[in-house]
Short mmCIF file of C-alpha atoms in Angstrom, two decimals:
data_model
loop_
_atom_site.label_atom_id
_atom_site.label_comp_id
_atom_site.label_asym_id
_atom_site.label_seq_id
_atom_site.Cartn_x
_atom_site.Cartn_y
_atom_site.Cartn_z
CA UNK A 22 100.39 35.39 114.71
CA UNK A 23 100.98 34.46 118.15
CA UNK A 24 103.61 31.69 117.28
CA UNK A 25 106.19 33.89 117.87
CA UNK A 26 106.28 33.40 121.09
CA UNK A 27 106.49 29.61 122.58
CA UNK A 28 106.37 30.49 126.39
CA UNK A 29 104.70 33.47 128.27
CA UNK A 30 108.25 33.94 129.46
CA UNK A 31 109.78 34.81 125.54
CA UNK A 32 106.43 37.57 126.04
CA UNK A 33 107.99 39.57 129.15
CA UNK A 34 111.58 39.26 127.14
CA UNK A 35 109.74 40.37 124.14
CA UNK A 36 108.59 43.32 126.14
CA UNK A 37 111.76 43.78 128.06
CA UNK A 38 113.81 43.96 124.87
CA UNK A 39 111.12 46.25 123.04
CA UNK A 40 111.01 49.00 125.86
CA UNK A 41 109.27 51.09 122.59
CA UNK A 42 106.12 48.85 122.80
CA UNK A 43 104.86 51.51 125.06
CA UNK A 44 104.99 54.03 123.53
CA UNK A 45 102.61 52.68 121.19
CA UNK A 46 99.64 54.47 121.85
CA UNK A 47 96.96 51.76 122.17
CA UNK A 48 99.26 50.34 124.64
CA UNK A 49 99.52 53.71 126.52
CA UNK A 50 96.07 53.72 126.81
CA UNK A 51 95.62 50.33 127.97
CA UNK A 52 97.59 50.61 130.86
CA UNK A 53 96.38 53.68 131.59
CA UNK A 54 93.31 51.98 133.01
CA UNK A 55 93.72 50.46 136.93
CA UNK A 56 92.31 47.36 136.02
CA UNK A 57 94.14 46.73 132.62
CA UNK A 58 97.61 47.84 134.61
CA UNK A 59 96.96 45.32 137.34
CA UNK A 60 96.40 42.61 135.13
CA UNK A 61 99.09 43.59 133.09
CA UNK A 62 101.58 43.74 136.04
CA UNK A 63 100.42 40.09 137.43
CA UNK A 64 101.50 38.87 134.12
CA UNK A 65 104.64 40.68 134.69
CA UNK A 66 105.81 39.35 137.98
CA UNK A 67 104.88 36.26 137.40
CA UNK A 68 104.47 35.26 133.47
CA UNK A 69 102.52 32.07 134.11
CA UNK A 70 99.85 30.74 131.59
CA UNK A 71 97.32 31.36 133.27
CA UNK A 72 98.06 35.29 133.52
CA UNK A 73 98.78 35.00 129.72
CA UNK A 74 95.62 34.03 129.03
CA UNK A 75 94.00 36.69 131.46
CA UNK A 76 96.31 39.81 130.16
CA UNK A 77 95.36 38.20 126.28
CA UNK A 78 91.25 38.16 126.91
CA UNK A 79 91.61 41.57 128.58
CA UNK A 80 93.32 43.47 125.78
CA UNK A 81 91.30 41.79 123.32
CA UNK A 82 88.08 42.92 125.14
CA UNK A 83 89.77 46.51 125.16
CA UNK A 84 91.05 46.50 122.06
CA UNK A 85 87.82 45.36 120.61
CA UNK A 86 85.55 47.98 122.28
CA UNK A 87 88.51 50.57 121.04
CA UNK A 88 87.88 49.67 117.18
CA UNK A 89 84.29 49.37 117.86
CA UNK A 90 84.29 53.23 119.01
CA UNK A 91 86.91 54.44 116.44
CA UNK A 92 85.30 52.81 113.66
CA UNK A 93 81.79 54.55 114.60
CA UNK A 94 82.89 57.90 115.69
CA UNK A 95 84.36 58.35 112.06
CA UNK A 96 81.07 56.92 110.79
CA UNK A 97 79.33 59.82 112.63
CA UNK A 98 81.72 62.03 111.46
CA UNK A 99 82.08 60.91 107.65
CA UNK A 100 78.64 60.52 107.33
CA UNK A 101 77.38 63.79 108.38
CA UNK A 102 79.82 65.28 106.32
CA UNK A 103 78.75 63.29 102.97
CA UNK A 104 74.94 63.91 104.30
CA UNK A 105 75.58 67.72 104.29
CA UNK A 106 77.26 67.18 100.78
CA UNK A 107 74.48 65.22 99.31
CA UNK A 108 71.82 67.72 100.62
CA UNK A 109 73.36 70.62 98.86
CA UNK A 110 73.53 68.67 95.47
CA UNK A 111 69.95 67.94 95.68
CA UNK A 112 69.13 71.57 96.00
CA UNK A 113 71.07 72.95 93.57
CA UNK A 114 70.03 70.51 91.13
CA UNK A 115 66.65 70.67 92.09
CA UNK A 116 65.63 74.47 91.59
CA UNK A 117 61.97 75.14 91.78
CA UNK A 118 61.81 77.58 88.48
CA UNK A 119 58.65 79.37 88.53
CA UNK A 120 58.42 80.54 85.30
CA UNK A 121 59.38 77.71 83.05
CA UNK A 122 56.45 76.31 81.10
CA UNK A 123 54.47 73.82 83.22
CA UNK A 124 54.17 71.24 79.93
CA UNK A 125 56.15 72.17 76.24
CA UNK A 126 53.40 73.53 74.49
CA UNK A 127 51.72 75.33 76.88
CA UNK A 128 52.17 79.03 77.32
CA UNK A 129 51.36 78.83 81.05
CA UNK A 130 54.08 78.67 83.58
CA UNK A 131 53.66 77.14 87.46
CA UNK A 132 53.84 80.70 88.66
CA UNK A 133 50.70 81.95 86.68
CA UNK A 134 48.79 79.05 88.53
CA UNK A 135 49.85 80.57 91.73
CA UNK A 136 47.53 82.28 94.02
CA UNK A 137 49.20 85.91 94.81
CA UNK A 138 49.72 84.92 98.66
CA UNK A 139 51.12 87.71 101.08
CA UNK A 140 52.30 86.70 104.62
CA UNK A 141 50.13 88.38 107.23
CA UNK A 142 53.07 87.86 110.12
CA UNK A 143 50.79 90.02 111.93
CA UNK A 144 48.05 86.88 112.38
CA UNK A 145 51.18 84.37 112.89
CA UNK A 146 52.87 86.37 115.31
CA UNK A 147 49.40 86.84 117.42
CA UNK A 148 48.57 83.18 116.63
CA UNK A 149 51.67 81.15 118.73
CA UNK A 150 52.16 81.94 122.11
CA UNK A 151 55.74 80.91 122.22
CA UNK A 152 55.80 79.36 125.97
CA UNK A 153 52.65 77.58 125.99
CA UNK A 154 54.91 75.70 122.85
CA UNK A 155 57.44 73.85 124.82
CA UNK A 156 57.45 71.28 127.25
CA UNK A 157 60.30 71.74 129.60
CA UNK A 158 58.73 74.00 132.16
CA UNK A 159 62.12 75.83 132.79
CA UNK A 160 62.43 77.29 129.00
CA UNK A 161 58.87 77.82 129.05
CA UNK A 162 59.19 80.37 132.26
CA UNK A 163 61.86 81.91 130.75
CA UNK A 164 60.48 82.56 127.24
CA UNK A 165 57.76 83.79 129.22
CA UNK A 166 60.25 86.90 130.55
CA UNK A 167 61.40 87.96 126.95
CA UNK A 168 59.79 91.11 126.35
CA UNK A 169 57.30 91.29 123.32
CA UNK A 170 59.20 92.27 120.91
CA UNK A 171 62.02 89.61 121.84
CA UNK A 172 59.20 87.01 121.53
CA UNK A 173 57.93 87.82 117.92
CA UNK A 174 61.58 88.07 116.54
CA UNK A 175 62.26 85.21 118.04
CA UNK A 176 59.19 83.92 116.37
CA UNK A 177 60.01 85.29 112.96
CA UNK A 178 63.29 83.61 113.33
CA UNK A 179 62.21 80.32 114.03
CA UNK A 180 58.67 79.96 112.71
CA UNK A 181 59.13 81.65 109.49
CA UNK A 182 63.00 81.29 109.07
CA UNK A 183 63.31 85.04 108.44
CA UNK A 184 66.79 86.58 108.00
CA UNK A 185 67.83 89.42 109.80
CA UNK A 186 67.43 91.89 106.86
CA UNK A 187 64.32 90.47 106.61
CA UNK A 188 62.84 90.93 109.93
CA UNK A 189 64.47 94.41 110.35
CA UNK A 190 62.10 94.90 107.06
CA UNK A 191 59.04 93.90 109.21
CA UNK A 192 60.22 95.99 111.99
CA UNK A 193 62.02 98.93 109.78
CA UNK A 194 65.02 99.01 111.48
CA UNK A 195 68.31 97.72 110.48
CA UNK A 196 69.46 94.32 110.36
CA UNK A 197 71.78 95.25 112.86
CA UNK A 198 69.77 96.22 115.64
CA UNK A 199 67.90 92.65 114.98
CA UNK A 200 70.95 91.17 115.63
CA UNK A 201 71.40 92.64 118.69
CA UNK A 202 67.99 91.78 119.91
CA UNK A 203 68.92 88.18 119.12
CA UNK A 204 72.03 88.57 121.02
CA UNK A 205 70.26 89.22 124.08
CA UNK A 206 67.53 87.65 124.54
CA UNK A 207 69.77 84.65 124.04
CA UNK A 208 71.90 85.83 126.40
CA UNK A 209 68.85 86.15 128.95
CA UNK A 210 67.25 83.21 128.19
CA UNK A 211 70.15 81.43 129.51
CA UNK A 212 71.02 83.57 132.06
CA UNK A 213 66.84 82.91 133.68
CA UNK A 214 67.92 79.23 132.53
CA UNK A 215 71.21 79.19 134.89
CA UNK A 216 69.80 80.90 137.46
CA UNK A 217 67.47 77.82 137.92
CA UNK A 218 70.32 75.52 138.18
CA UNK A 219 69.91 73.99 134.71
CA UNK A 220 72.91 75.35 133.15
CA UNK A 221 71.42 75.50 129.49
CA UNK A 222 70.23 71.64 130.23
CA UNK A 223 67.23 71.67 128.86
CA UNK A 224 66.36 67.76 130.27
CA UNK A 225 65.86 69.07 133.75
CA UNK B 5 79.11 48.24 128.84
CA UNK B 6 78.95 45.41 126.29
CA UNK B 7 81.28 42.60 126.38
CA UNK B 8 82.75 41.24 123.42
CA UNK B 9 80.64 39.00 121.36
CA UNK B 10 80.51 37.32 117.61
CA UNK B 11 76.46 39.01 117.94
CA UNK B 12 75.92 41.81 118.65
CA UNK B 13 72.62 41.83 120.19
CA UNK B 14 69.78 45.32 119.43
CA UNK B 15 70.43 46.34 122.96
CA UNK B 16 74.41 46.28 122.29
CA UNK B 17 73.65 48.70 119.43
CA UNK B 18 71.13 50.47 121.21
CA UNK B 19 73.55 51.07 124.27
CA UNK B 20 76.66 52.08 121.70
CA UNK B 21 74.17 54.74 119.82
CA UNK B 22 73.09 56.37 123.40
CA UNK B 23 76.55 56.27 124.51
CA UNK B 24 77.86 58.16 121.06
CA UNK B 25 74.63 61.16 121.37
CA UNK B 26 76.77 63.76 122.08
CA UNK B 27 79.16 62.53 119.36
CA UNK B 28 76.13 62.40 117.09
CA UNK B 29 74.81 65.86 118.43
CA UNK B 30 78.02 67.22 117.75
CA UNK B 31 78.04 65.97 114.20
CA UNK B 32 74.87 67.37 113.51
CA UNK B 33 76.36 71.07 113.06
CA UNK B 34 77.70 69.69 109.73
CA UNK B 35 74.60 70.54 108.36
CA UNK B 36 71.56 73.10 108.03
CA UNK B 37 68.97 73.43 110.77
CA UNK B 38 66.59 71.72 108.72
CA UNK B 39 68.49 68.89 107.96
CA UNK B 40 69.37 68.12 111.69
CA UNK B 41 66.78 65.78 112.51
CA UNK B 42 66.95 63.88 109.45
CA UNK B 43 70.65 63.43 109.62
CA UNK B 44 70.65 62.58 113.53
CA UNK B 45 67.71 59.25 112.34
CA UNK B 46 69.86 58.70 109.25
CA UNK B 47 73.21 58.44 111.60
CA UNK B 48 71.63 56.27 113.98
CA UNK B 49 70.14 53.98 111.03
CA UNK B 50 73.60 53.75 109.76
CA UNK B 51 74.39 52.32 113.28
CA UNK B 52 72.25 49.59 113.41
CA UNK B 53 72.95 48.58 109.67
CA UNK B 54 76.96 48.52 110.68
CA UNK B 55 76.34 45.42 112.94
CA UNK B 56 77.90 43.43 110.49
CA UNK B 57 80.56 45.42 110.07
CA UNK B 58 81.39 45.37 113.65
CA UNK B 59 80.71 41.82 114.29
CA UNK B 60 83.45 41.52 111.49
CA UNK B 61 86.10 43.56 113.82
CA UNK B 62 89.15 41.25 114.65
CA UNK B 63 90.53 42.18 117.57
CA UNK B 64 94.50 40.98 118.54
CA UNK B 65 94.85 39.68 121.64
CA UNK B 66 98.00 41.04 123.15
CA UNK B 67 100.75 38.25 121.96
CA UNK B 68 99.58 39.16 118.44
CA UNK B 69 99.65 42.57 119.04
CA UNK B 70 102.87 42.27 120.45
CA UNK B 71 103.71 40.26 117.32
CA UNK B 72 102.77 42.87 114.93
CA UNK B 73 104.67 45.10 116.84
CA UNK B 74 107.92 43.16 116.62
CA UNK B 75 106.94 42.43 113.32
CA UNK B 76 106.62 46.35 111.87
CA UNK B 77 110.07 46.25 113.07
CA UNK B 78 111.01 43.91 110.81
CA UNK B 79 113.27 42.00 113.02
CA UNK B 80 111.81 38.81 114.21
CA UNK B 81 113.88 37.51 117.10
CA UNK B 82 112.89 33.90 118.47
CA UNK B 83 112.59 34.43 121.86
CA UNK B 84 111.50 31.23 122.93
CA UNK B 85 115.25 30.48 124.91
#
């Protein structure tokens, strides 16, 4: 590659024959940049060797940082994807089944060697003060404003990963009015978070 | 930002994984809540073990590029006149 060409001058004919070379969209985006453009049009107006070299080192920088980036934003992307994937194959291959037989001959299965164990949410709920359990000062205040009952589904939710249904349970109410609750105090805990200036940032 | 190099130095890779975050962040809704934090150290350990990889990149310059281009055309003019 690169033979093509015998003087930087055959390059600007090359390019002033090809007027569809910029379309191309790596080129687009090269010359989109000030810097790239300026060195591109120095090469331009005057096709010297020297600006050759300077236009070639420049798009190989650009085009190098470009692969680097595509090349690891579909790695993020792929990957998380296939992660997801293998997660779910674990788990459905892995089933805990309580009530096969611990060992072939015996009788006994891993659920009959199971303390009976109730929940008491009731001793959870009063255990974790949910503010005192972040750091950022900001959330913390405005946890602190949720009314109680915002605060322990909250804490169901997160703590014990209850579903709706099963919180409305706890509560006896229906699974819709938990939603709702959720959908507010959401709503106000990043409404008290805006109103600080932190727009939902939870760094500041 | 880094500056082309055969090695990539730890910093390089470093810099490029705190640069992609919200890329990463983004990616992370791909999977359960639980899973999150795993996936976001597994992402980011994939990162550092694609140094090779990267290293590996062959960039044109933009004559070859230019090449290529003329090339996909299939119509290779000498131009050297």
């Amino acid at each position: 590659m690169g033979d093509v060409f015998r003087t930087p001058h055959s390059i600007k004919n090359a390019l002033d024959y090809y007027s569809s070379f910029y379309d191309e969209p790596i080129i687009k985006t090269f010359l989109n940049d000030e810097d790239n453009y300026r060195v591109f049009m120095d090469f331009y107006t005057s096709p010297s060797e020297d600006n050759a070299k300077k236009l070639n080192d420049t798009f190989k920088r650009f085009f190098y940082k470009s692969k680097v980036f595509k090349y690891l934003t579909s790695l993020i992307y792929f990957y998380s994807i296939d992660f997801d994937k293998r997660q779910r194959k674990r788990r459905s291959r892995n089933h805990l089944i309580l009530d096969q037989p611990i060992q072939a001959e015996t009788e006994r299965s891993l659920i009959d060697n199971m303390a009976s164990y109730t929940v008491n949410y009731e001793e959870q709920i009063a255990f974790y003060h949910l503010p005192t359990l972040v750091h950022d000062k900001k959330l913390s205040k405005a946890l602190e404003k949720l009314t109680k009952k915002q605060q322990i589904v909250l804490k169901l939710f997160i703590f014990n990963g209850l579903t709706n249904k099963e919180i409305a349970d706890y509560f006896k109410e229906s699974p819709q009015n938990i939603s709702n609750i959720k959908k507010v105090l959401i709503k106000r805990l990043r409404e008290s978070l805006q109103n600080t200036n932190c727009k939902g940032d939870f760094s500041c | 930002m880094f500056i082309m190099n055969t090695r990539l130095s730890n910093d390089d890779l470093l810099k490029l994984i705190e640069i992609l975050t919200p890329k990463i962040k983004k990616s992370l809704g791909n999977t359960k809540l639980q899973d999150q934090e795993d996936l976001q150290q597994e992402i980011k350990l994939k990162i550092l073990e694609s140094r090779e990889k990267l290293q590996n990149l062959k960039p044109q310059d933009f004559e070859g590029f230019l090449a290529q281009f003329i090339q996909s055309k299939n119509d290779i003019i000498d131009f050297g006149k």
